[in-house]
Amino acid sequence: MASDAVLETQGLTMRFGGLTAVKNFSAAIPRGSIVGLIGPNGAGKTTCFNMITGFYKPSEGQVLFNGADITGTPPHRVCRSGIARTFQNIRLFGNETVLENVMIGCHLRQKTGWWQAVLCLPSNRREERAIAERSRELLKVVGLQELAGEQANSLPYGAQRRLEIARALATRPAFLLLDEPAAGMNPNETQELMGFIREIRRSFDLTILLIEHDMKVVMGICEHIWVLDYGEMIAAGPPEAIQSDPKVIKAYLGEEALTHA
Amino acid sequence: MGAKTNAVLNILAAAVLGLFLWWAEGHLDGYMIQILNLIAVNIILALSLNLIYGFTGLFSLGHAGFMAIGAYVCSILILAPEQKEMLFILEPAYDWVQSAQAPFFVAVMAGGLTAALFGVLVGIPLLRLGDDYLGMATLGFAEIVRVLAINLPRVTNGALGFKGIPDHANLWWNFGWCLLTLFVVIRLIRSNSGNVFKAIRDDETAAKAMGIDVFRHKLLSFAIGAFFAGVGGALLGSLVATIDPKMFTFVLTFNVLMIVVTGGLGSITGSVLAGIAITVLLEWLRFVENPVYFGDWELPGIPGMRMVVFSLALIFIILFRREGFMGKREFSWGWAAGRFLKKADRHGI
Amino acid sequence: MTGAMFVQHALNGLTLGSLYALIAIGYTMVYGILRLINFAHSEIFMLGAYFVLWGITLLYLPWFVAIVGAILITAAIGILVDRVAYRPLRDAPRISALISAIGVSFFLQNLTIVAFGAIPREVYRPAWLENPILMGEVRVLPLTLFVPALSFLLMLGLVWIVYRTKPGLGMRAISKDIETSYIMGVPVNRIISLTFGIGSALAAASGIMWALRYPQLQPVMGSIPGFKAFIAAVFGGIGSIPGAVVGGIMLGVIEIMAVAFFPDLAGYRDAFAFILLIVILLIKPTGLMGARLEDKV
């Protein structure tokens, strides 16, 4: 076990009525690493994300973030403590502009509130200007600065994904969860994405956990990988070990994804 | 359009409004002035519901309840003790009701604040409910308020209500409060907190994931909306000089909902425009209900026709143009300047 | 309170509860298949009574014909409302359909005001319903026994339709999963229309019996009973027909008993139901017999 684990799960189990979606998921994620959670569809990967980020209360087990127990903490408080995420089916604030989406992400760390805004206090004016500035910077990081004034749901799919990441970064996370960031991308885009993920890890001082189906991405940037099948962890280790693990190959049998690796 | 230019233009517009009101006071008859007053109050009510429903996505049908609270609190504070002495014939009023007095501004404020307080008390249990259930529960709240108003004669004079409420609510007070409401709502929506309200409307789950305390913000929006609903109710009470529990039925909430939907959920401009249009329409439709006289010959009125037309209009809007007149768009000086310049350009100026 | 009085109150409660139950069934069936609160249902209840009045006083129909005719026409109106005001909004956000329902409710109410006037109208009451029956010490109007009995028969008929016929199977399928029902070839639109028809017919029957029990008709007569019946449906578990029946009867009994035991609270009679609604939604929103509906993240 890594001695400096930014996030640790112990025996996480999720039951919905009679169905056990995740059973006994234990993992320790080293600080500053990029790691992956893979498995066939329906294996329980997003359920794990939901347990870590507080959307589901685990039936059993614990989630420790920087040593503190955050099991069952509501989602907004989980984010406040430094964990941000994106969603498998993109969840943008569709009616707002691209810039506003990121500004909403900045709200968490905002000091002045609604009544300072209503009273037009200079402290609020200054802070909102700074937030707009910072949001534009983040848009530059993901390459969307030209589209700042566009409505979020008018963006093409790939741009929407990047906007979701910018919004997540706006909350100043220490730990970032990306749910299928490469979905729908062509080989060029996935190359760019891999470089991008490495870059934000460096410049924002992050630890990153991703769910991904694209094996090129997973094997390319993940330092450690956990494999789920039917809710149970069937393998864990560095990419080379996972690639040749017979259990993993068996779980993916029938999916051409593995032939890319 | 710089912020300074916008501010100057806004102040100019307010000044023009002031001039218009001054002219209207001297030159328009009582009926027209009453319509102007109603327009101001309806805009306040529409903005308050739009904040809650159009911007934050909370389907609240309890507006009549907040209006009632505001109206009763304000009326108690502006009726003179001698008047109250005479009004409370069912049962004598409580001492604190009897002697309560306050200047008009304070009374309206108090009405709004009391409504906001109830907004918080009611919001805490109810705002965790989803969409349609929230609607029914807030409707239930409004009905409970009405039943309480009937059954607490020592506070509200029961089913008889109040008559002869001092009519302080003239054009200046009404439009003054209207401008204040407009200012607060615009500042609120333009701020990042306003973005947060809209985020909650668009996707609550994502909002939570971004660290937003959704429940607290829902409560905030609900309370501010309740405040202005209370203000609207208080002004209405003083305007029509009588209030009783029968006034604050679901029909009242329905009218405000109609204005907000017609103008556009999520458009402040829409609420203002629809506030004007619908108030005028409702008054104009009144002629359908009253008999028309051609010399000696009477064409009987059709009572109830007003609401028939009204409700049909709402159904049509929901079926064919759900986003209302403005959708989510807003008026801005920049847009107006753009249109003006285009026109000037075309005429070779 | 004597034993006889208690029985009398209980029977009154059962009568009122049966009337609520018949209306509540309509709410619960529509919510079950469409997730829509049919705000206009209370006006359907009212129209049932008004059409009987119209049939008897304007068309001089014998009362039996007027009643059957009224039920059929009201059922047709219920179906029409769905076609015109709800079906186009199937794919729209749910609140749009609810707003449409509110609009229809006001429309029907005020159309009735225009047609019949807002002044309460008296309804013809056949003489045999007027004479009280004596059972030991208990005096009851025949109506008080007639209503629960007839309601029970109607509900049996409904149960037979829902659990023993093919359209009934379709109804149950649609309330479980409407998407899959489409794919499986269930004639969804027709079954939805049937659901509205049956619900409206039951509400009309309730309206007619209500008018016999409280013989004053006014266009707003549907609002409060309708809302209370909705609350009963939520109380019993919205989406569940047995729940609607249980909820309706319990609400009727509680309402009558509470005022019987605490006459001072008579003014708050209507508020009970609203308070019950809020309490239920907070403690157990699925009601006595309802099932959980999960939200996907």
mmCIF file of C-alpha atoms in Angstrom, chain B:
data_model
loop_
_atom_site.group_PDB
_atom_site.id
_atom_site.type_symbol
_atom_site.label_atom_id
_atom_site.label_comp_id
_atom_site.label_asym_id
_atom_site.label_seq_id
_atom_site.Cartn_x
_atom_site.Cartn_y
_atom_site.Cartn_z
ATOM 1 C CA MET B 1 -21.833 48.976 -23.440
ATOM 2 C CA GLY B 2 -19.756 49.871 -20.424
ATOM 3 C CA ALA B 3 -21.120 49.514 -16.934
ATOM 4 C CA LYS B 4 -21.109 53.300 -16.475
ATOM 5 C CA THR B 5 -23.050 53.865 -19.705
ATOM 6 C CA ASN B 6 -25.605 51.268 -18.617
ATOM 7 C CA ALA B 7 -26.004 52.919 -15.218
ATOM 8 C CA VAL B 8 -26.532 56.333 -16.791
ATOM 9 C CA LEU B 9 -29.092 54.968 -19.226
ATOM 10 C CA ASN B 10 -30.919 53.173 -16.409
ATOM 11 C CA ILE B 11 -31.096 56.346 -14.351
ATOM 12 C CA LEU B 12 -32.358 58.252 -17.386
ATOM 13 C CA ALA B 13 -35.041 55.627 -17.922
ATOM 14 C CA ALA B 14 -36.118 55.870 -14.284
ATOM 15 C CA ALA B 15 -36.283 59.646 -14.641
ATOM 16 C CA VAL B 16 -38.460 59.314 -17.737
ATOM 17 C CA LEU B 17 -40.718 56.973 -15.790
ATOM 18 C CA GLY B 18 -40.881 59.541 -12.995
ATOM 19 C CA LEU B 19 -41.893 62.249 -15.434
ATOM 20 C CA PHE B 20 -44.554 60.000 -16.898
ATOM 21 C CA LEU B 21 -45.980 59.234 -13.472
ATOM 22 C CA TRP B 22 -46.054 62.932 -12.610
ATOM 23 C CA TRP B 23 -47.906 63.641 -15.824
ATOM 24 C CA ALA B 24 -50.258 60.704 -15.306
ATOM 25 C CA GLU B 25 -51.191 61.832 -11.815
ATOM 26 C CA GLY B 26 -52.371 65.133 -13.142
ATOM 27 C CA HIS B 27 -53.950 64.106 -16.422
ATOM 28 C CA LEU B 28 -55.322 60.557 -16.274
ATOM 29 C CA ASP B 29 -58.626 59.559 -14.704
ATOM 30 C CA GLY B 30 -58.902 57.328 -11.672
ATOM 31 C CA TYR B 31 -59.557 54.193 -13.690
ATOM 32 C CA MET B 32 -56.366 54.509 -15.744
ATOM 33 C CA ILE B 33 -54.329 55.304 -12.668
ATOM 34 C CA GLN B 34 -55.677 52.201 -10.976
ATOM 35 C CA ILE B 35 -54.531 50.158 -13.961
ATOM 36 C CA LEU B 36 -51.061 51.679 -13.730
ATOM 37 C CA ASN B 37 -50.979 50.824 -10.037
ATOM 38 C CA LEU B 38 -52.008 47.243 -10.757
ATOM 39 C CA ILE B 39 -49.313 46.998 -13.413
ATOM 40 C CA ALA B 40 -46.660 47.953 -10.893
ATOM 41 C CA VAL B 41 -47.901 45.448 -8.319
ATOM 42 C CA ASN B 42 -48.242 42.653 -10.871
ATOM 43 C CA ILE B 43 -44.690 43.231 -12.063
ATOM 44 C CA ILE B 44 -43.465 42.870 -8.489
ATOM 45 C CA LEU B 45 -45.436 39.633 -8.105
ATOM 46 C CA ALA B 46 -44.287 38.271 -11.453
ATOM 47 C CA LEU B 47 -40.640 38.995 -10.698
ATOM 48 C CA SER B 48 -40.917 37.272 -7.335
ATOM 49 C CA LEU B 49 -42.414 34.113 -8.848
ATOM 50 C CA ASN B 50 -39.997 34.183 -11.758
ATOM 51 C CA LEU B 51 -37.094 34.235 -9.328
ATOM 52 C CA ILE B 52 -38.390 31.126 -7.595
ATOM 53 C CA TYR B 53 -39.671 29.196 -10.592
ATOM 54 C CA GLY B 54 -38.171 30.661 -13.762
ATOM 55 C CA PHE B 55 -34.631 31.086 -12.471
ATOM 56 C CA THR B 56 -34.274 28.504 -9.717
ATOM 57 C CA GLY B 57 -36.664 25.923 -11.112
ATOM 58 C CA LEU B 58 -38.859 25.551 -8.011
ATOM 59 C CA PHE B 59 -42.469 24.976 -9.021
ATOM 60 C CA SER B 60 -44.135 26.836 -6.157
ATOM 61 C CA LEU B 61 -47.899 27.388 -6.215
ATOM 62 C CA GLY B 62 -48.040 29.016 -2.807
ATOM 63 C CA HIS B 63 -47.791 32.646 -3.872
ATOM 64 C CA ALA B 64 -51.275 33.588 -2.702
ATOM 65 C CA GLY B 65 -50.264 32.476 0.781
ATOM 66 C CA PHE B 66 -47.279 34.815 0.915
ATOM 67 C CA MET B 67 -49.343 37.633 -0.543
ATOM 68 C CA ALA B 68 -51.973 37.113 2.136
ATOM 69 C CA ILE B 69 -49.374 37.226 4.895
ATOM 70 C CA GLY B 70 -47.890 40.437 3.517
ATOM 71 C CA ALA B 71 -51.309 42.018 3.077
ATOM 72 C CA TYR B 72 -52.552 41.242 6.564
ATOM 73 C CA VAL B 73 -49.343 42.289 8.338
ATOM 74 C CA CYS B 74 -49.141 45.561 6.446
ATOM 75 C CA SER B 75 -52.822 46.340 6.896
ATOM 76 C CA ILE B 76 -52.704 45.746 10.628
ATOM 77 C CA LEU B 77 -49.807 48.181 10.820
ATOM 78 C CA ILE B 78 -51.362 50.979 8.795
ATOM 79 C CA LEU B 79 -54.949 50.810 10.036
ATOM 80 C CA ALA B 80 -55.430 53.316 12.823
ATOM 81 C CA PRO B 81 -56.299 51.831 16.246
ATOM 82 C CA GLU B 82 -59.712 53.549 16.131
ATOM 83 C CA GLN B 83 -60.457 51.899 12.797
ATOM 84 C CA LYS B 84 -59.464 48.497 14.157
ATOM 85 C CA GLU B 85 -61.685 49.121 17.163
ATOM 86 C CA MET B 86 -64.627 49.362 14.808
ATOM 87 C CA LEU B 87 -63.624 46.626 12.378
ATOM 88 C CA PHE B 88 -63.199 43.761 14.791
ATOM 89 C CA ILE B 89 -66.848 42.963 15.455
ATOM 90 C CA LEU B 90 -66.664 39.158 15.584
ATOM 91 C CA GLU B 91 -64.200 39.164 18.406
ATOM 92 C CA PRO B 92 -61.988 41.868 19.850
ATOM 93 C CA ALA B 93 -58.506 41.980 18.442
ATOM 94 C CA TYR B 94 -55.510 41.008 20.500
ATOM 95 C CA ASP B 95 -53.843 43.989 22.148
ATOM 96 C CA TRP B 96 -50.747 43.779 20.020
ATOM 97 C CA VAL B 97 -52.922 43.711 16.908
ATOM 98 C CA GLN B 98 -55.005 46.599 18.204
ATOM 99 C CA SER B 99 -52.142 48.926 18.967
ATOM 100 C CA ALA B 100 -49.677 48.017 16.224
ATOM 101 C CA GLN B 101 -48.817 50.996 14.101
ATOM 102 C CA ALA B 102 -46.059 51.849 11.654
ATOM 103 C CA PRO B 103 -45.319 54.219 8.795
ATOM 104 C CA PHE B 104 -46.201 52.882 5.355
ATOM 105 C CA PHE B 105 -42.681 51.988 4.223
ATOM 106 C CA VAL B 106 -42.004 50.080 7.427
ATOM 107 C CA ALA B 107 -45.383 48.350 7.200
ATOM 108 C CA VAL B 108 -44.724 47.104 3.681
ATOM 109 C CA MET B 109 -41.227 46.008 4.715
ATOM 110 C CA ALA B 110 -42.708 44.165 7.660
ATOM 111 C CA GLY B 111 -45.201 42.435 5.376
ATOM 112 C CA GLY B 112 -42.397 41.312 3.127
ATOM 113 C CA LEU B 113 -40.178 40.168 5.980
ATOM 114 C CA THR B 114 -42.969 38.200 7.644
ATOM 115 C CA ALA B 115 -43.714 36.507 4.352
ATOM 116 C CA ALA B 116 -40.004 35.750 3.950
ATOM 117 C CA LEU B 117 -39.927 34.247 7.431
ATOM 118 C CA PHE B 118 -42.793 31.947 6.524
ATOM 119 C CA GLY B 119 -40.970 31.208 3.312
ATOM 120 C CA VAL B 120 -38.038 29.887 5.306
ATOM 121 C CA LEU B 121 -40.226 27.951 7.762
ATOM 122 C CA VAL B 122 -42.201 26.362 4.953
ATOM 123 C CA GLY B 123 -39.233 25.939 2.666
ATOM 124 C CA ILE B 124 -37.151 23.933 5.087
ATOM 125 C CA PRO B 125 -39.490 20.925 5.035
ATOM 126 C CA LEU B 126 -40.932 21.359 1.559
ATOM 127 C CA LEU B 127 -38.047 22.282 -0.700
ATOM 128 C CA ARG B 128 -36.631 18.798 -0.676
ATOM 129 C CA LEU B 129 -39.693 17.637 -2.621
ATOM 130 C CA GLY B 130 -39.527 17.250 -6.374
ATOM 131 C CA ASP B 131 -41.284 19.243 -9.020
ATOM 132 C CA ASP B 132 -44.978 18.456 -9.014
ATOM 133 C CA TYR B 133 -45.105 17.442 -5.368
ATOM 134 C CA LEU B 134 -43.596 20.783 -4.414
ATOM 135 C CA GLY B 135 -46.365 22.446 -6.388
ATOM 136 C CA MET B 136 -49.099 20.575 -4.542
ATOM 137 C CA ALA B 137 -47.484 21.026 -1.146
ATOM 138 C CA THR B 138 -47.053 24.788 -1.599
ATOM 139 C CA LEU B 139 -50.634 24.963 -2.834
ATOM 140 C CA GLY B 140 -51.591 23.188 0.385
ATOM 141 C CA PHE B 141 -49.634 25.787 2.351
ATOM 142 C CA ALA B 142 -51.487 28.633 0.650
ATOM 143 C CA GLU B 143 -54.808 26.996 1.480
ATOM 144 C CA ILE B 144 -53.741 26.519 5.099
ATOM 145 C CA VAL B 145 -52.936 30.239 5.288
ATOM 146 C CA ARG B 146 -56.405 31.016 3.969
ATOM 147 C CA VAL B 147 -58.085 28.705 6.463
ATOM 148 C CA LEU B 148 -56.064 30.258 9.290
ATOM 149 C CA ALA B 149 -57.116 33.719 8.158
ATOM 150 C CA ILE B 150 -60.754 32.641 8.462
ATOM 151 C CA ASN B 151 -60.291 30.953 11.810
ATOM 152 C CA LEU B 152 -58.201 33.523 13.705
ATOM 153 C CA PRO B 153 -60.700 36.376 14.045
ATOM 154 C CA ARG B 154 -58.733 38.038 16.804
ATOM 155 C CA VAL B 155 -55.923 38.665 14.353
ATOM 156 C CA THR B 156 -57.578 38.865 10.973
ATOM 157 C CA ASN B 157 -61.219 39.581 11.730
ATOM 158 C CA GLY B 158 -62.056 36.183 10.265
ATOM 159 C CA ALA B 159 -64.097 35.950 7.114
ATOM 160 C CA LEU B 160 -65.004 39.636 7.292
ATOM 161 C CA GLY B 161 -61.470 40.857 6.733
ATOM 162 C CA PHE B 162 -60.510 44.512 6.758
ATOM 163 C CA LYS B 163 -62.258 47.460 5.154
ATOM 164 C CA GLY B 164 -61.112 50.997 4.722
ATOM 165 C CA ILE B 165 -57.421 50.293 4.676
ATOM 166 C CA PRO B 166 -55.592 53.615 4.205
ATOM 167 C CA ASP B 167 -54.750 53.950 0.529
ATOM 168 C CA HIS B 168 -51.130 55.043 0.862
ATOM 169 C CA ALA B 169 -50.275 52.915 -2.141
ATOM 170 C CA ASN B 170 -50.191 55.557 -4.837
ATOM 171 C CA LEU B 171 -48.253 55.577 -8.101
ATOM 172 C CA TRP B 172 -45.060 56.705 -6.437
ATOM 173 C CA TRP B 173 -44.968 54.024 -3.742
ATOM 174 C CA ASN B 174 -46.007 51.262 -6.121
ATOM 175 C CA PHE B 175 -43.559 52.102 -8.856
ATOM 176 C CA GLY B 176 -40.908 52.866 -6.279
ATOM 177 C CA TRP B 177 -41.214 49.368 -4.851
ATOM 178 C CA CYS B 178 -41.419 48.034 -8.385
ATOM 179 C CA LEU B 179 -38.111 49.633 -9.320
ATOM 180 C CA LEU B 180 -36.562 48.362 -6.111
ATOM 181 C CA THR B 181 -37.729 44.831 -6.865
ATOM 182 C CA LEU B 182 -36.417 45.116 -10.399
ATOM 183 C CA PHE B 183 -33.075 46.359 -9.125
ATOM 184 C CA VAL B 184 -32.643 43.618 -6.538
ATOM 185 C CA VAL B 185 -33.666 40.832 -8.901
ATOM 186 C CA ILE B 186 -31.418 42.074 -11.693
ATOM 187 C CA ARG B 187 -28.414 42.473 -9.394
ATOM 188 C CA LEU B 188 -29.070 39.046 -7.939
ATOM 189 C CA ILE B 189 -29.424 37.263 -11.266
ATOM 190 C CA ARG B 190 -26.399 39.001 -12.803
ATOM 191 C CA SER B 191 -24.156 37.947 -9.924
ATOM 192 C CA ASN B 192 -22.501 34.577 -9.622
ATOM 193 C CA SER B 193 -25.155 33.666 -7.068
ATOM 194 C CA GLY B 194 -27.678 34.193 -9.829
ATOM 195 C CA ASN B 195 -25.685 31.815 -11.991
ATOM 196 C CA VAL B 196 -25.915 29.313 -9.171
ATOM 197 C CA PHE B 197 -29.725 29.595 -9.085
ATOM 198 C CA LYS B 198 -29.812 28.913 -12.799
ATOM 199 C CA ALA B 199 -27.418 26.013 -12.350
ATOM 200 C CA ILE B 200 -29.794 24.471 -9.827
ATOM 201 C CA ARG B 201 -32.590 24.840 -12.344
ATOM 202 C CA ASP B 202 -30.565 23.291 -15.153
ATOM 203 C CA ASP B 203 -29.016 20.341 -13.341
ATOM 204 C CA GLU B 204 -29.214 19.922 -9.609
ATOM 205 C CA THR B 205 -26.951 16.884 -9.583
ATOM 206 C CA ALA B 206 -24.131 18.666 -11.396
ATOM 207 C CA ALA B 207 -24.574 21.673 -9.132
ATOM 208 C CA LYS B 208 -24.093 19.498 -6.069
ATOM 209 C CA ALA B 209 -21.024 17.931 -7.632
ATOM 210 C CA MET B 210 -19.558 21.409 -8.098
ATOM 211 C CA GLY B 211 -19.765 22.118 -4.390
ATOM 212 C CA ILE B 212 -22.986 24.100 -4.395
ATOM 213 C CA ASP B 213 -25.147 23.745 -1.290
ATOM 214 C CA VAL B 214 -28.264 23.307 -3.357
ATOM 215 C CA PHE B 215 -30.696 23.205 -0.457
ATOM 216 C CA ARG B 216 -29.430 26.448 1.075
ATOM 217 C CA HIS B 217 -29.634 28.224 -2.255
ATOM 218 C CA LYS B 218 -33.144 26.932 -2.930
ATOM 219 C CA LEU B 219 -34.165 28.253 0.478
ATOM 220 C CA LEU B 220 -32.545 31.604 -0.265
ATOM 221 C CA SER B 221 -34.318 31.980 -3.583
ATOM 222 C CA PHE B 222 -37.609 30.901 -2.030
ATOM 223 C CA ALA B 223 -37.267 33.364 0.854
ATOM 224 C CA ILE B 224 -36.392 36.317 -1.376
ATOM 225 C CA GLY B 225 -39.276 35.434 -3.689
ATOM 226 C CA ALA B 226 -41.601 35.163 -0.698
ATOM 227 C CA PHE B 227 -40.411 38.569 0.521
ATOM 228 C CA PHE B 228 -41.392 40.303 -2.698
ATOM 229 C CA ALA B 229 -44.646 38.362 -2.870
ATOM 230 C CA GLY B 230 -45.385 39.723 0.592
ATOM 231 C CA VAL B 231 -44.518 43.226 -0.560
ATOM 232 C CA GLY B 232 -46.833 42.802 -3.541
ATOM 233 C CA GLY B 233 -49.610 41.581 -1.282
ATOM 234 C CA ALA B 234 -49.092 44.480 1.118
ATOM 235 C CA LEU B 235 -49.280 47.057 -1.682
ATOM 236 C CA LEU B 236 -52.317 45.314 -3.153
ATOM 237 C CA GLY B 237 -54.106 45.482 0.180
ATOM 238 C CA SER B 238 -53.540 49.186 0.486
ATOM 239 C CA LEU B 239 -54.436 49.688 -3.162
ATOM 240 C CA VAL B 240 -57.854 48.017 -3.085
ATOM 241 C CA ALA B 241 -58.457 49.131 0.526
ATOM 242 C CA THR B 242 -60.176 45.883 1.521
ATOM 243 C CA ILE B 243 -58.832 42.405 2.114
ATOM 244 C CA ASP B 244 -60.514 39.181 3.136
ATOM 245 C CA PRO B 245 -59.614 35.492 2.966
ATOM 246 C CA LYS B 246 -61.687 35.001 -0.201
ATOM 247 C CA MET B 247 -59.247 37.202 -2.104
ATOM 248 C CA PHE B 248 -56.298 34.903 -1.630
ATOM 249 C CA THR B 249 -57.367 31.800 -3.468
ATOM 250 C CA PHE B 250 -55.505 29.787 -6.054
ATOM 251 C CA VAL B 251 -56.898 32.095 -8.761
ATOM 252 C CA LEU B 252 -54.542 34.794 -7.547
ATOM 253 C CA THR B 253 -51.526 32.500 -7.859
ATOM 254 C CA PHE B 254 -52.804 31.378 -11.247
ATOM 255 C CA ASN B 255 -52.819 34.964 -12.515
ATOM 256 C CA VAL B 256 -49.227 35.501 -11.455
ATOM 257 C CA LEU B 257 -48.208 32.162 -12.952
ATOM 258 C CA MET B 258 -49.881 33.193 -16.191
ATOM 259 C CA ILE B 259 -47.858 36.398 -16.327
ATOM 260 C CA VAL B 260 -44.596 34.601 -15.691
ATOM 261 C CA VAL B 261 -45.235 31.851 -18.252
ATOM 262 C CA THR B 262 -46.447 34.293 -20.890
ATOM 263 C CA GLY B 263 -43.476 36.592 -20.440
ATOM 264 C CA GLY B 264 -41.011 33.756 -20.390
ATOM 265 C CA LEU B 265 -39.716 31.666 -17.520
ATOM 266 C CA GLY B 266 -36.276 33.008 -16.795
ATOM 267 C CA SER B 267 -36.656 36.407 -18.412
ATOM 268 C CA ILE B 268 -36.909 39.537 -16.271
ATOM 269 C CA THR B 269 -37.840 41.573 -19.340
ATOM 270 C CA GLY B 270 -40.559 39.048 -20.074
ATOM 271 C CA SER B 271 -42.090 39.455 -16.630
ATOM 272 C CA VAL B 272 -42.168 43.228 -17.021
ATOM 273 C CA LEU B 273 -43.706 43.154 -20.486
ATOM 274 C CA ALA B 274 -46.213 40.440 -19.619
ATOM 275 C CA GLY B 275 -47.038 42.233 -16.374
ATOM 276 C CA ILE B 276 -48.131 45.214 -18.410
ATOM 277 C CA ALA B 277 -49.854 43.219 -21.135
ATOM 278 C CA ILE B 278 -51.768 40.805 -18.917
ATOM 279 C CA THR B 279 -52.941 43.489 -16.478
ATOM 280 C CA VAL B 280 -54.295 45.481 -19.389
ATOM 281 C CA LEU B 281 -55.813 42.356 -20.938
ATOM 282 C CA LEU B 282 -57.552 41.379 -17.715
ATOM 283 C CA GLU B 283 -59.041 44.838 -17.364
ATOM 284 C CA TRP B 284 -60.049 44.934 -21.012
ATOM 285 C CA LEU B 285 -61.701 41.537 -20.713
ATOM 286 C CA ARG B 286 -63.773 42.859 -17.863
ATOM 287 C CA PHE B 287 -65.983 44.543 -20.406
ATOM 288 C CA VAL B 288 -66.981 41.124 -21.670
ATOM 289 C CA GLU B 289 -68.337 40.325 -18.243
ATOM 290 C CA ASN B 290 -70.229 43.540 -17.673
ATOM 291 C CA PRO B 291 -73.382 44.478 -19.483
ATOM 292 C CA VAL B 292 -72.988 46.883 -22.380
ATOM 293 C CA TYR B 293 -75.589 49.596 -22.882
ATOM 294 C CA PHE B 294 -76.651 50.887 -26.272
ATOM 295 C CA GLY B 295 -78.908 53.708 -25.219
ATOM 296 C CA ASP B 296 -81.860 51.915 -23.629
ATOM 297 C CA TRP B 297 -80.847 48.510 -24.901
ATOM 298 C CA GLU B 298 -78.712 46.225 -22.718
ATOM 299 C CA LEU B 299 -76.407 43.510 -23.994
ATOM 300 C CA PRO B 300 -75.991 41.313 -20.942
ATOM 301 C CA GLY B 301 -72.496 40.524 -19.737
ATOM 302 C CA ILE B 302 -71.138 37.000 -19.559
ATOM 303 C CA PRO B 303 -69.716 36.422 -16.127
ATOM 304 C CA GLY B 304 -66.847 33.987 -16.097
ATOM 305 C CA MET B 305 -65.912 34.678 -19.707
ATOM 306 C CA ARG B 306 -62.797 36.527 -18.612
ATOM 307 C CA MET B 307 -61.298 33.458 -17.025
ATOM 308 C CA VAL B 308 -62.420 31.258 -19.902
ATOM 309 C CA VAL B 309 -60.388 33.362 -22.311
ATOM 310 C CA PHE B 310 -57.547 33.569 -19.835
ATOM 311 C CA SER B 311 -57.259 29.863 -19.176
ATOM 312 C CA LEU B 312 -57.556 29.059 -22.880
ATOM 313 C CA ALA B 313 -54.716 31.475 -23.513
ATOM 314 C CA LEU B 314 -52.544 29.687 -20.957
ATOM 315 C CA ILE B 315 -53.277 26.302 -22.517
ATOM 316 C CA PHE B 316 -52.392 27.653 -25.935
ATOM 317 C CA ILE B 317 -49.132 29.114 -24.706
ATOM 318 C CA ILE B 318 -48.102 25.896 -22.992
ATOM 319 C CA LEU B 319 -48.968 23.835 -26.035
ATOM 320 C CA PHE B 320 -47.526 26.030 -28.752
ATOM 321 C CA ARG B 321 -45.016 28.405 -27.247
ATOM 322 C CA ARG B 322 -43.879 27.046 -23.959
ATOM 323 C CA GLU B 323 -40.993 29.481 -23.630
ATOM 324 C CA GLY B 324 -43.359 32.439 -23.597
ATOM 325 C CA PHE B 325 -42.739 35.721 -25.340
ATOM 326 C CA MET B 326 -39.103 36.315 -24.434
ATOM 327 C CA GLY B 327 -37.944 32.786 -23.703
ATOM 328 C CA LYS B 328 -34.816 33.367 -21.639
ATOM 329 C CA ARG B 329 -33.729 36.473 -23.507
ATOM 330 C CA GLU B 330 -33.338 39.853 -21.884
ATOM 331 C CA PHE B 331 -33.490 43.435 -23.010
ATOM 332 C CA SER B 332 -30.202 45.313 -22.819
ATOM 333 C CA TRP B 333 -29.178 48.817 -23.767
ATOM 334 C CA GLY B 334 -26.564 47.287 -26.032
ATOM 335 C CA TRP B 335 -29.204 45.453 -28.016
ATOM 336 C CA ALA B 336 -31.349 48.597 -28.280
ATOM 337 C CA ALA B 337 -28.375 50.635 -29.446
ATOM 338 C CA GLY B 338 -27.590 47.968 -32.006
ATOM 339 C CA ARG B 339 -31.143 48.067 -33.419
ATOM 340 C CA PHE B 340 -31.121 51.852 -33.460
ATOM 341 C CA LEU B 341 -27.780 52.013 -35.252
ATOM 342 C CA LYS B 342 -28.941 49.464 -37.816
ATOM 343 C CA LYS B 343 -32.003 51.552 -38.560
ATOM 344 C CA ALA B 344 -29.972 54.758 -38.774
ATOM 345 C CA ASP B 345 -27.539 52.987 -41.070
ATOM 346 C CA ARG B 346 -30.332 51.942 -43.388
ATOM 347 C CA HIS B 347 -31.575 55.499 -43.665
ATOM 348 C CA GLY B 348 -28.118 56.716 -44.597
ATOM 349 C CA ILE B 349 -27.479 58.730 -41.436
#
